[in-house]
Tab-separated table of C-alpha atoms (C1' of nucleotides) in Angstrom:
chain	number	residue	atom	x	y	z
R	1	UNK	CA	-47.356	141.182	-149.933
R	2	UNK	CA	-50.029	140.267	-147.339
R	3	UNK	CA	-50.601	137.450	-145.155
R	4	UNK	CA	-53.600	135.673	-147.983
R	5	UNK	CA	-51.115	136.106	-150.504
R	6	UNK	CA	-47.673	134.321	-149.241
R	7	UNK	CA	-49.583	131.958	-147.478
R	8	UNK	CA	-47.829	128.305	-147.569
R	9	UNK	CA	-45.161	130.014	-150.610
R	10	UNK	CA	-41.370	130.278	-150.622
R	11	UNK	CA	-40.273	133.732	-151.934
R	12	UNK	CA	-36.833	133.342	-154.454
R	13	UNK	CA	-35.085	134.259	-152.339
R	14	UNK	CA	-36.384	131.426	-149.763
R	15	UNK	CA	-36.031	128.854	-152.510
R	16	UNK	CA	-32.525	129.880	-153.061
R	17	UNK	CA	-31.971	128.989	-149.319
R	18	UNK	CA	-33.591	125.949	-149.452
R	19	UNK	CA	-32.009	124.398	-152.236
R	20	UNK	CA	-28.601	125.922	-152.209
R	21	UNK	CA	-29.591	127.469	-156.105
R	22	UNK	CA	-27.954	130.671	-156.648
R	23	UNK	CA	-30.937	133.191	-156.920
R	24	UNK	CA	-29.899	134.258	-160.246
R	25	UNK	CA	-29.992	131.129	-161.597
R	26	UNK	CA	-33.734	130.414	-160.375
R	27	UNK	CA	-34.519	133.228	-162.778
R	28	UNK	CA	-32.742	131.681	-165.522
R	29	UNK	CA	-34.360	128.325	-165.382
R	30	UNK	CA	-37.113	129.969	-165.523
R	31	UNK	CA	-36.731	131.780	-168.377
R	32	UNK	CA	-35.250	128.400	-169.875
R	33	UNK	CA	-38.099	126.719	-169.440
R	34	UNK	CA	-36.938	123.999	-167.096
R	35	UNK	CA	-38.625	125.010	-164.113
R	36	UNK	CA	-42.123	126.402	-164.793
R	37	UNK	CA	-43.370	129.873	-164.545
R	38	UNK	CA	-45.088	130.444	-160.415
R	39	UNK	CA	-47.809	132.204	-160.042
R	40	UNK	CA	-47.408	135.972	-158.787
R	41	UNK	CA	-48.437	138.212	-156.068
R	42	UNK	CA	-50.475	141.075	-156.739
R	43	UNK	CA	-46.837	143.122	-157.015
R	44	UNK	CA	-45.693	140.626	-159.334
R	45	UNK	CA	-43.549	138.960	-156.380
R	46	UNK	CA	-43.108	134.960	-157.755
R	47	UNK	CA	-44.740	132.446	-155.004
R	48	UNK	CA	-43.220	129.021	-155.267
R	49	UNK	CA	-44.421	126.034	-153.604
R	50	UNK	CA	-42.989	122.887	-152.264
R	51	UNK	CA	-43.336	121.233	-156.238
R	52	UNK	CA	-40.765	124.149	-157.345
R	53	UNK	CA	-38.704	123.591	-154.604
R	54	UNK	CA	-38.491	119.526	-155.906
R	55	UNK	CA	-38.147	119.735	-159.180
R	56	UNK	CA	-35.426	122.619	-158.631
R	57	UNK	CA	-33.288	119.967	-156.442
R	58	UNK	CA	-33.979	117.624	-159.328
R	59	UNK	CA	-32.367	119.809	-161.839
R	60	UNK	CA	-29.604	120.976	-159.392
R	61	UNK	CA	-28.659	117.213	-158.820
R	62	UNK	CA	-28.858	116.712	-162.576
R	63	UNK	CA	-26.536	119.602	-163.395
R	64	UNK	CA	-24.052	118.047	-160.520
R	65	UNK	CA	-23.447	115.142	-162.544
R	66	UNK	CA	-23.030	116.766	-165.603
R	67	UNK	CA	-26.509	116.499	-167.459
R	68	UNK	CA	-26.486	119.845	-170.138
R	69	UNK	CA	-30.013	121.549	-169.817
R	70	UNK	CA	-31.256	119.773	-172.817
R	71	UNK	CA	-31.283	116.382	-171.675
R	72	UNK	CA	-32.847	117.480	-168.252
R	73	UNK	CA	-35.437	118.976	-170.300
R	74	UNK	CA	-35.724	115.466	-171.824
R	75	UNK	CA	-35.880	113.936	-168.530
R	76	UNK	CA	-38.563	116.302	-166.945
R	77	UNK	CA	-40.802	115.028	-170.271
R	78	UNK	CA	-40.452	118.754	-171.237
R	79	UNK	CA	-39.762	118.261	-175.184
R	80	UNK	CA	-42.902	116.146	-175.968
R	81	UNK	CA	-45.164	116.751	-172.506
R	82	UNK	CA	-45.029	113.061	-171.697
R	83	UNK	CA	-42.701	111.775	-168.821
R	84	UNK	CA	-39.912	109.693	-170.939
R	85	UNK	CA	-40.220	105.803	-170.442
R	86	UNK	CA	-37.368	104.160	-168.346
R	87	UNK	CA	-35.982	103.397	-171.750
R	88	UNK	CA	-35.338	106.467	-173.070
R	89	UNK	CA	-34.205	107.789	-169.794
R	90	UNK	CA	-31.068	104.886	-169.761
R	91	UNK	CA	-30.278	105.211	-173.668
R	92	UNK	CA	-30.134	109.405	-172.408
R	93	UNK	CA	-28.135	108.624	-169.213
R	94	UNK	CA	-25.996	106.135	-171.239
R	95	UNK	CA	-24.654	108.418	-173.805
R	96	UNK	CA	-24.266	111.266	-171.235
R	97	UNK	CA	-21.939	108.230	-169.812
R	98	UNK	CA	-20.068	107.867	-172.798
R	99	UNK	CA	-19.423	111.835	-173.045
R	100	UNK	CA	-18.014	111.829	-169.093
R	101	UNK	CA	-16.097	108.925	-170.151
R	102	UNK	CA	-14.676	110.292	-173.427
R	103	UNK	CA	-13.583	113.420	-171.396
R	104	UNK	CA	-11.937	111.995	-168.418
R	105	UNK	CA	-9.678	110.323	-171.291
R	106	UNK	CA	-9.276	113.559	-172.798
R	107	UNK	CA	-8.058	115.092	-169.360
R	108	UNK	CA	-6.064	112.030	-168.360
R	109	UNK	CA	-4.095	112.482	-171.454
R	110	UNK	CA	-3.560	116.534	-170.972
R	111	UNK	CA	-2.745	115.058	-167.634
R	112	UNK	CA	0.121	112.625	-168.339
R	113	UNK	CA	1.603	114.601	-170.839
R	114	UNK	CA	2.019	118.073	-168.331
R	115	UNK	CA	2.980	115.128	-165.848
R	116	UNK	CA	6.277	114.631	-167.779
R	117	UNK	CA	6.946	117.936	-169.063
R	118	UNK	CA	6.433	119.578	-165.786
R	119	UNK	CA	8.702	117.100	-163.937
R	120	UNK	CA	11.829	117.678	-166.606
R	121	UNK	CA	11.692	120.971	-165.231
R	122	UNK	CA	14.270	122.825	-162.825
R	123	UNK	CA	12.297	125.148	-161.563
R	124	UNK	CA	15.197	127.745	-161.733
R	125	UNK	CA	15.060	131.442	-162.235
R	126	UNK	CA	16.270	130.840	-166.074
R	127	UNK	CA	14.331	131.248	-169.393
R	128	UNK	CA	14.946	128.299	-170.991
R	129	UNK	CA	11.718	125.791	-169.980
R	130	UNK	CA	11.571	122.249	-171.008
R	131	UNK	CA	7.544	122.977	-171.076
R	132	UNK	CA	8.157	125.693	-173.485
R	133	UNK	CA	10.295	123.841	-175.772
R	134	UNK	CA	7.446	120.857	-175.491
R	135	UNK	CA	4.775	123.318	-176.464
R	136	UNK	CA	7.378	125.352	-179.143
R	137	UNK	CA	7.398	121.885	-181.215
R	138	UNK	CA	11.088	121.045	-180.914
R	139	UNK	CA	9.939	117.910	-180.543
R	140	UNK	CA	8.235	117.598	-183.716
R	141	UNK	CA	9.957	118.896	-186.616
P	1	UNK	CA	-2.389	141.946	-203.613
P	2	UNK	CA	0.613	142.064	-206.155
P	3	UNK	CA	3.984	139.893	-205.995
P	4	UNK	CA	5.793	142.338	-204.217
P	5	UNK	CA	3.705	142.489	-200.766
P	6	UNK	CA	2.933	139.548	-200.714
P	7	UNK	CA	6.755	138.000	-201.296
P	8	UNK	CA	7.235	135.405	-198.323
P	9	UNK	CA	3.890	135.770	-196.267
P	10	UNK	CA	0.751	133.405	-195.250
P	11	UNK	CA	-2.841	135.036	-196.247
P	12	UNK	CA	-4.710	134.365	-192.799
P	13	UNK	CA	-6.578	131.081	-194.858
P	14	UNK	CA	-2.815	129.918	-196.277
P	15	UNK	CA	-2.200	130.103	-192.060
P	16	UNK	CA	-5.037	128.387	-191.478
P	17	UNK	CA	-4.378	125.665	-193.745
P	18	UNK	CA	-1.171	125.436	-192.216
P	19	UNK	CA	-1.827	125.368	-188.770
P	20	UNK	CA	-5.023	123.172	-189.149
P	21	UNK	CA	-6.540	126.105	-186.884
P	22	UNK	CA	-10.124	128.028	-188.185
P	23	UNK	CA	-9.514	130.707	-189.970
P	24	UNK	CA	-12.253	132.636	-187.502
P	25	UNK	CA	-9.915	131.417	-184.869
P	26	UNK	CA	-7.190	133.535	-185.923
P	27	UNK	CA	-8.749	136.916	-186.073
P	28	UNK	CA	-9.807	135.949	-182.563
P	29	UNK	CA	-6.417	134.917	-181.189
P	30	UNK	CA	-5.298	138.413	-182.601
P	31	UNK	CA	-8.453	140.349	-181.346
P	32	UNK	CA	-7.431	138.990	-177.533
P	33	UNK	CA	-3.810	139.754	-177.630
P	34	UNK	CA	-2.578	136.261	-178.049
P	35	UNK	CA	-1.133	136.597	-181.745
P	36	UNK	CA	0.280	139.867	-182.682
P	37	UNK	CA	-0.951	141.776	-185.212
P	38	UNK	CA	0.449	141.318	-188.768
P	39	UNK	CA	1.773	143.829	-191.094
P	40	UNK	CA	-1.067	144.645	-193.897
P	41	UNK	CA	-1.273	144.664	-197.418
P	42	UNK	CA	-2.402	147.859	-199.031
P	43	UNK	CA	-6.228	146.926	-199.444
P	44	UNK	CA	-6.072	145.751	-195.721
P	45	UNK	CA	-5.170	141.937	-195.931
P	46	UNK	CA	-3.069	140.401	-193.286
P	47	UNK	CA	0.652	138.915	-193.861
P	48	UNK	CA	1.768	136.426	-191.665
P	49	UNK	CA	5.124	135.264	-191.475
P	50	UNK	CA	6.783	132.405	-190.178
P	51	UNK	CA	7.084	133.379	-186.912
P	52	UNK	CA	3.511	134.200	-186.747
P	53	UNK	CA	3.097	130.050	-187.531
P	54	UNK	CA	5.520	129.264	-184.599
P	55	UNK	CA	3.173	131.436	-182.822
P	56	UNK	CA	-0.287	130.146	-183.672
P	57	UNK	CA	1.381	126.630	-183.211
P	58	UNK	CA	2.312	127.278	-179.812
P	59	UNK	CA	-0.639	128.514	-178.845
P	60	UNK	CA	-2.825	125.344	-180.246
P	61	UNK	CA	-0.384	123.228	-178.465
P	62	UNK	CA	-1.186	124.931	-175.196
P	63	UNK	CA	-4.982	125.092	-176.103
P	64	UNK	CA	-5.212	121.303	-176.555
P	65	UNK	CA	-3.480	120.613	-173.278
P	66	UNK	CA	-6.544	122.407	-171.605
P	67	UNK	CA	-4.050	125.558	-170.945
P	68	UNK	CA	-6.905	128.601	-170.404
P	69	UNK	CA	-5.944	131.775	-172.319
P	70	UNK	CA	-5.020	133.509	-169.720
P	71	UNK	CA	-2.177	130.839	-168.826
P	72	UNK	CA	-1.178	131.008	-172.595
P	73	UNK	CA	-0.603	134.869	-172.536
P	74	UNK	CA	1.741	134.210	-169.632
P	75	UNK	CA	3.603	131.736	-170.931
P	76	UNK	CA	4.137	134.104	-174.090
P	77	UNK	CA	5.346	136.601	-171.552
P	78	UNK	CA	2.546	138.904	-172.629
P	79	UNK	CA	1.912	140.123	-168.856
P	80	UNK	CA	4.750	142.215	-168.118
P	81	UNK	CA	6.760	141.517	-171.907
P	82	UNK	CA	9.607	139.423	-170.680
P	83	UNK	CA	8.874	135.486	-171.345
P	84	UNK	CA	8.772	133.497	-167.749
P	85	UNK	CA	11.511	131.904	-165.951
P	86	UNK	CA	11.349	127.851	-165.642
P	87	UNK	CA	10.070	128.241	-162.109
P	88	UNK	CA	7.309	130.599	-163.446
P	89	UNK	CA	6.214	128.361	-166.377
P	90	UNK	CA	6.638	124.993	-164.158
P	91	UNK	CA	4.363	126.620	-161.145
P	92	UNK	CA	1.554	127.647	-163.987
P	93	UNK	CA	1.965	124.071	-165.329
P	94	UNK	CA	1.583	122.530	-162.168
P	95	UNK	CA	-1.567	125.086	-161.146
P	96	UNK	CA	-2.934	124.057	-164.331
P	97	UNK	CA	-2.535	119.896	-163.737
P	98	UNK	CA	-3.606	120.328	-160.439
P	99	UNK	CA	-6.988	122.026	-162.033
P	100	UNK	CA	-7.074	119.030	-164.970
P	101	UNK	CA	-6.881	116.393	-161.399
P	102	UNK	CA	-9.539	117.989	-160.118
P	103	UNK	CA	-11.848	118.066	-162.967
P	104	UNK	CA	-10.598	113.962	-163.733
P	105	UNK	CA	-12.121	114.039	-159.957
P	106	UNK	CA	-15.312	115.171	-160.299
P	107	UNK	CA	-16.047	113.235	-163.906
P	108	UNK	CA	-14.873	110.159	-162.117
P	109	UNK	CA	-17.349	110.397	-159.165
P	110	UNK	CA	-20.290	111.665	-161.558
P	111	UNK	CA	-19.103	108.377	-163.350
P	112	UNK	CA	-19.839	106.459	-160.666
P	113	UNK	CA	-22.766	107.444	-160.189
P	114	UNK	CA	-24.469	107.564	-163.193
P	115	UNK	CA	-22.759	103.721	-163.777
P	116	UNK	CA	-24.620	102.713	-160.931
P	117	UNK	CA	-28.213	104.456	-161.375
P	118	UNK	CA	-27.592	103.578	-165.103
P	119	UNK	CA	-27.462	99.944	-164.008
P	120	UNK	CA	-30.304	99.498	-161.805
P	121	UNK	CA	-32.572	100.533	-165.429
P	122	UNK	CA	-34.580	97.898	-166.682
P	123	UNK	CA	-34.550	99.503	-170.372
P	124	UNK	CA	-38.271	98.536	-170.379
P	125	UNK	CA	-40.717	101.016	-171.919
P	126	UNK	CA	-42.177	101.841	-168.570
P	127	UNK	CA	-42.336	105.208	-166.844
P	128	UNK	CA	-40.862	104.166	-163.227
P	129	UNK	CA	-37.043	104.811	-163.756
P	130	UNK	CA	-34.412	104.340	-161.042
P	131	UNK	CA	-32.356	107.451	-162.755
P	132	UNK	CA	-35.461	109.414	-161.934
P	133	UNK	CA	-36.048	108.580	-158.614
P	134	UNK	CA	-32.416	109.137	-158.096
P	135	UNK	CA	-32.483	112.378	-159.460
P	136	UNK	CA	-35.560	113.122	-157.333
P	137	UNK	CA	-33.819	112.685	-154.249
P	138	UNK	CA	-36.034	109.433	-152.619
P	139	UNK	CA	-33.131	109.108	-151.876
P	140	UNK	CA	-31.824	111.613	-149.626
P	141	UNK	CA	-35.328	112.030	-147.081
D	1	DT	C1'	-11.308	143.861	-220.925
D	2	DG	C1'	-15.071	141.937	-218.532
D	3	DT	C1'	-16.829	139.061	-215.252
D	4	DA	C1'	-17.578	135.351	-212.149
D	5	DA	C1'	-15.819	132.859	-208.368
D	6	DG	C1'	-13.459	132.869	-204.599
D	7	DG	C1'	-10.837	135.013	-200.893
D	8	DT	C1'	-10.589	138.500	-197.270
D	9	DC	C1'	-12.238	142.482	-194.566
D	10	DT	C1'	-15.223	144.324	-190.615
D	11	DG	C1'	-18.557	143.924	-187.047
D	12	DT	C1'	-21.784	141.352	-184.738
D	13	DA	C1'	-24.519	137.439	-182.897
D	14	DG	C1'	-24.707	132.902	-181.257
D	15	DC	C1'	-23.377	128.589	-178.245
D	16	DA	C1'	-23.460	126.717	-172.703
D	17	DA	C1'	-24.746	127.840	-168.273
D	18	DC	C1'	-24.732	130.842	-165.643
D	19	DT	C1'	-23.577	135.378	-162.749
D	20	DA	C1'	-23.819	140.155	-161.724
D	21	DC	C1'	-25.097	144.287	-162.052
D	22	DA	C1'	-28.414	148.938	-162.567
D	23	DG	C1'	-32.460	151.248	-161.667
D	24	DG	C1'	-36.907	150.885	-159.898
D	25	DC	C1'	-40.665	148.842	-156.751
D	26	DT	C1'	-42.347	146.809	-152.548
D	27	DC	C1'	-42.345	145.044	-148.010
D	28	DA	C1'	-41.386	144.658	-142.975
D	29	DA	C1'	-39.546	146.450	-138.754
D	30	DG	C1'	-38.605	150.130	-135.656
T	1	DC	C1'	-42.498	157.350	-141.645
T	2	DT	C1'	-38.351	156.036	-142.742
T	3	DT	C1'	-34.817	152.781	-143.623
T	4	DG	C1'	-32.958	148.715	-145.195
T	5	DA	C1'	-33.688	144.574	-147.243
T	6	DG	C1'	-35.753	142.024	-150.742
T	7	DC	C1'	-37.724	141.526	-155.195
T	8	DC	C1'	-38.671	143.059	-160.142
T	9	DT	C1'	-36.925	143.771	-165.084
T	10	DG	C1'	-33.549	143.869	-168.630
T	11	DT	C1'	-29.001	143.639	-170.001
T	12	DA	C1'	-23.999	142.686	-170.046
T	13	DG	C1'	-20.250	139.919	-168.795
T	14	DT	C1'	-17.797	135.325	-168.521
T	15	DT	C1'	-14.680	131.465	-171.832
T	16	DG	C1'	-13.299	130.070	-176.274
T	17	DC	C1'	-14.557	130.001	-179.981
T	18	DT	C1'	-17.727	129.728	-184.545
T	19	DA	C1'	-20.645	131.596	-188.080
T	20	DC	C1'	-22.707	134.676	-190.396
T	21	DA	C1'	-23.778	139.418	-193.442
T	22	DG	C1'	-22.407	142.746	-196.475
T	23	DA	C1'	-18.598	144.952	-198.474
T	24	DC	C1'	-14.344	144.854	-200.695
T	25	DC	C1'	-10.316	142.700	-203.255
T	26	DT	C1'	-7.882	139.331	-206.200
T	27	DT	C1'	-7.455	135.780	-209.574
T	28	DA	C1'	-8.609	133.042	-213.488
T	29	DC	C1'	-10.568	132.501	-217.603
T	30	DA	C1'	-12.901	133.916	-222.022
DNA sequence: TGTAAGGTCTGTAGCAACTACAGGCTCAAG
DNA sequence: CTTGAGCCTGTAGTTGCTACAGACCTTACA
């Protein structure tokens, strides 16, 4: 790679650093289709520029709260090549909402019940478990 | 299959039916070591027994409390074939709820977040979106 | 007895969202 | 000029299933 060729261009492995993205995963997002394909040196080495780096960070910081690829492709106005109206981004971020929401109660009730089983326990070097007998049904008959 | 080897045992879909678990699900609770592997009829079909049904009931019990497989096959006693001691099973539990805490953690503040953004949306059928410019870090300079 | 419908068998591929190699180039520094 | 680091590709592994395809077996009914 020569000096005309890099000039002003993060390698991958540069972009990695600078965004914290594991440099495996820059590949794979790639490949997805979320962040588009860079242009290449002549040895096929991929230059990004500072609009990579951005909308990397912007799918990073969508994973981190939870968005799944699909609606972050709905949000980069990647499934119909228009940006998505303020509308459709709420009505996207609302239901993602309402999936958080319906797991935390999932996990708070996994939650309270190893809470109580967990706390009958002794914690002695026997085989007989209150957890066990929870999970073996000898509660329900 | 005739009457006599099949006197007193589950097909895997009779099991399946009984557990309310996929039939697909069985075979693959087998396949990793989690359910042992039933006695066969002569053309190959699987006999379970009732034991087998304690089992697979066990194991959906743990499943559904967020227990990961791995967890499961020790609580089985499938790592060294003798089943854990109450102190074994009640330090796995609490591994485990500490995990399911952590997880309620980071839903809760990705809840908060989004709640917030999702807020601050006007619903209109414009392009400028407060998610988006979230997301794209004007933000964080 | 024949046959059609349903069950079961195996292996394999797919899902999400990555991560981690292997084997081969290329580049930069000494 | 060599050495080590970085990049390239494709592929396989992760977790916990689920869903086929194509072959075989069983059961019910005529």
């Amino acid at each position: 790679m020569n000096d005309h060729e890099r000039e002003s261009g993060f390698t991958r492995g540069d972009l990695a650093i600078a965004t914290g993205c594991n440099i495996e995963t820059i590949r794979y997002y790639e490949k997805a289709g979320l962040l588009p394909d860079p242009p290449r040196t002549g040895a096929g080495y991929r230059i990004y520029s500072a609009a990579h780096a951005r909308r990397l960070r912007f799918i990073l910081r969508a994973r981190e709260l939870g968005f799944p690829m699909e609606d972050i492709r709905g949000l980069l106005g990647l499934g119909d090549g228009t940006s998505p109206t303020c509308a459709e981004v709420k009505e996207r971020t609302e239901r993602h909402l309402a999936d958080i929401r319906a797991k935390i109660a999932d996990l708070q009730r996994m939650e309270a019940v190893l809470a109580t089983t967990a706390s009958h326990c002794s914690g002695a070097e026997v085989p007989e478990c209150p957890v066990l007998d929870a999970l073996s049904g000898s509660s329900e008959p």
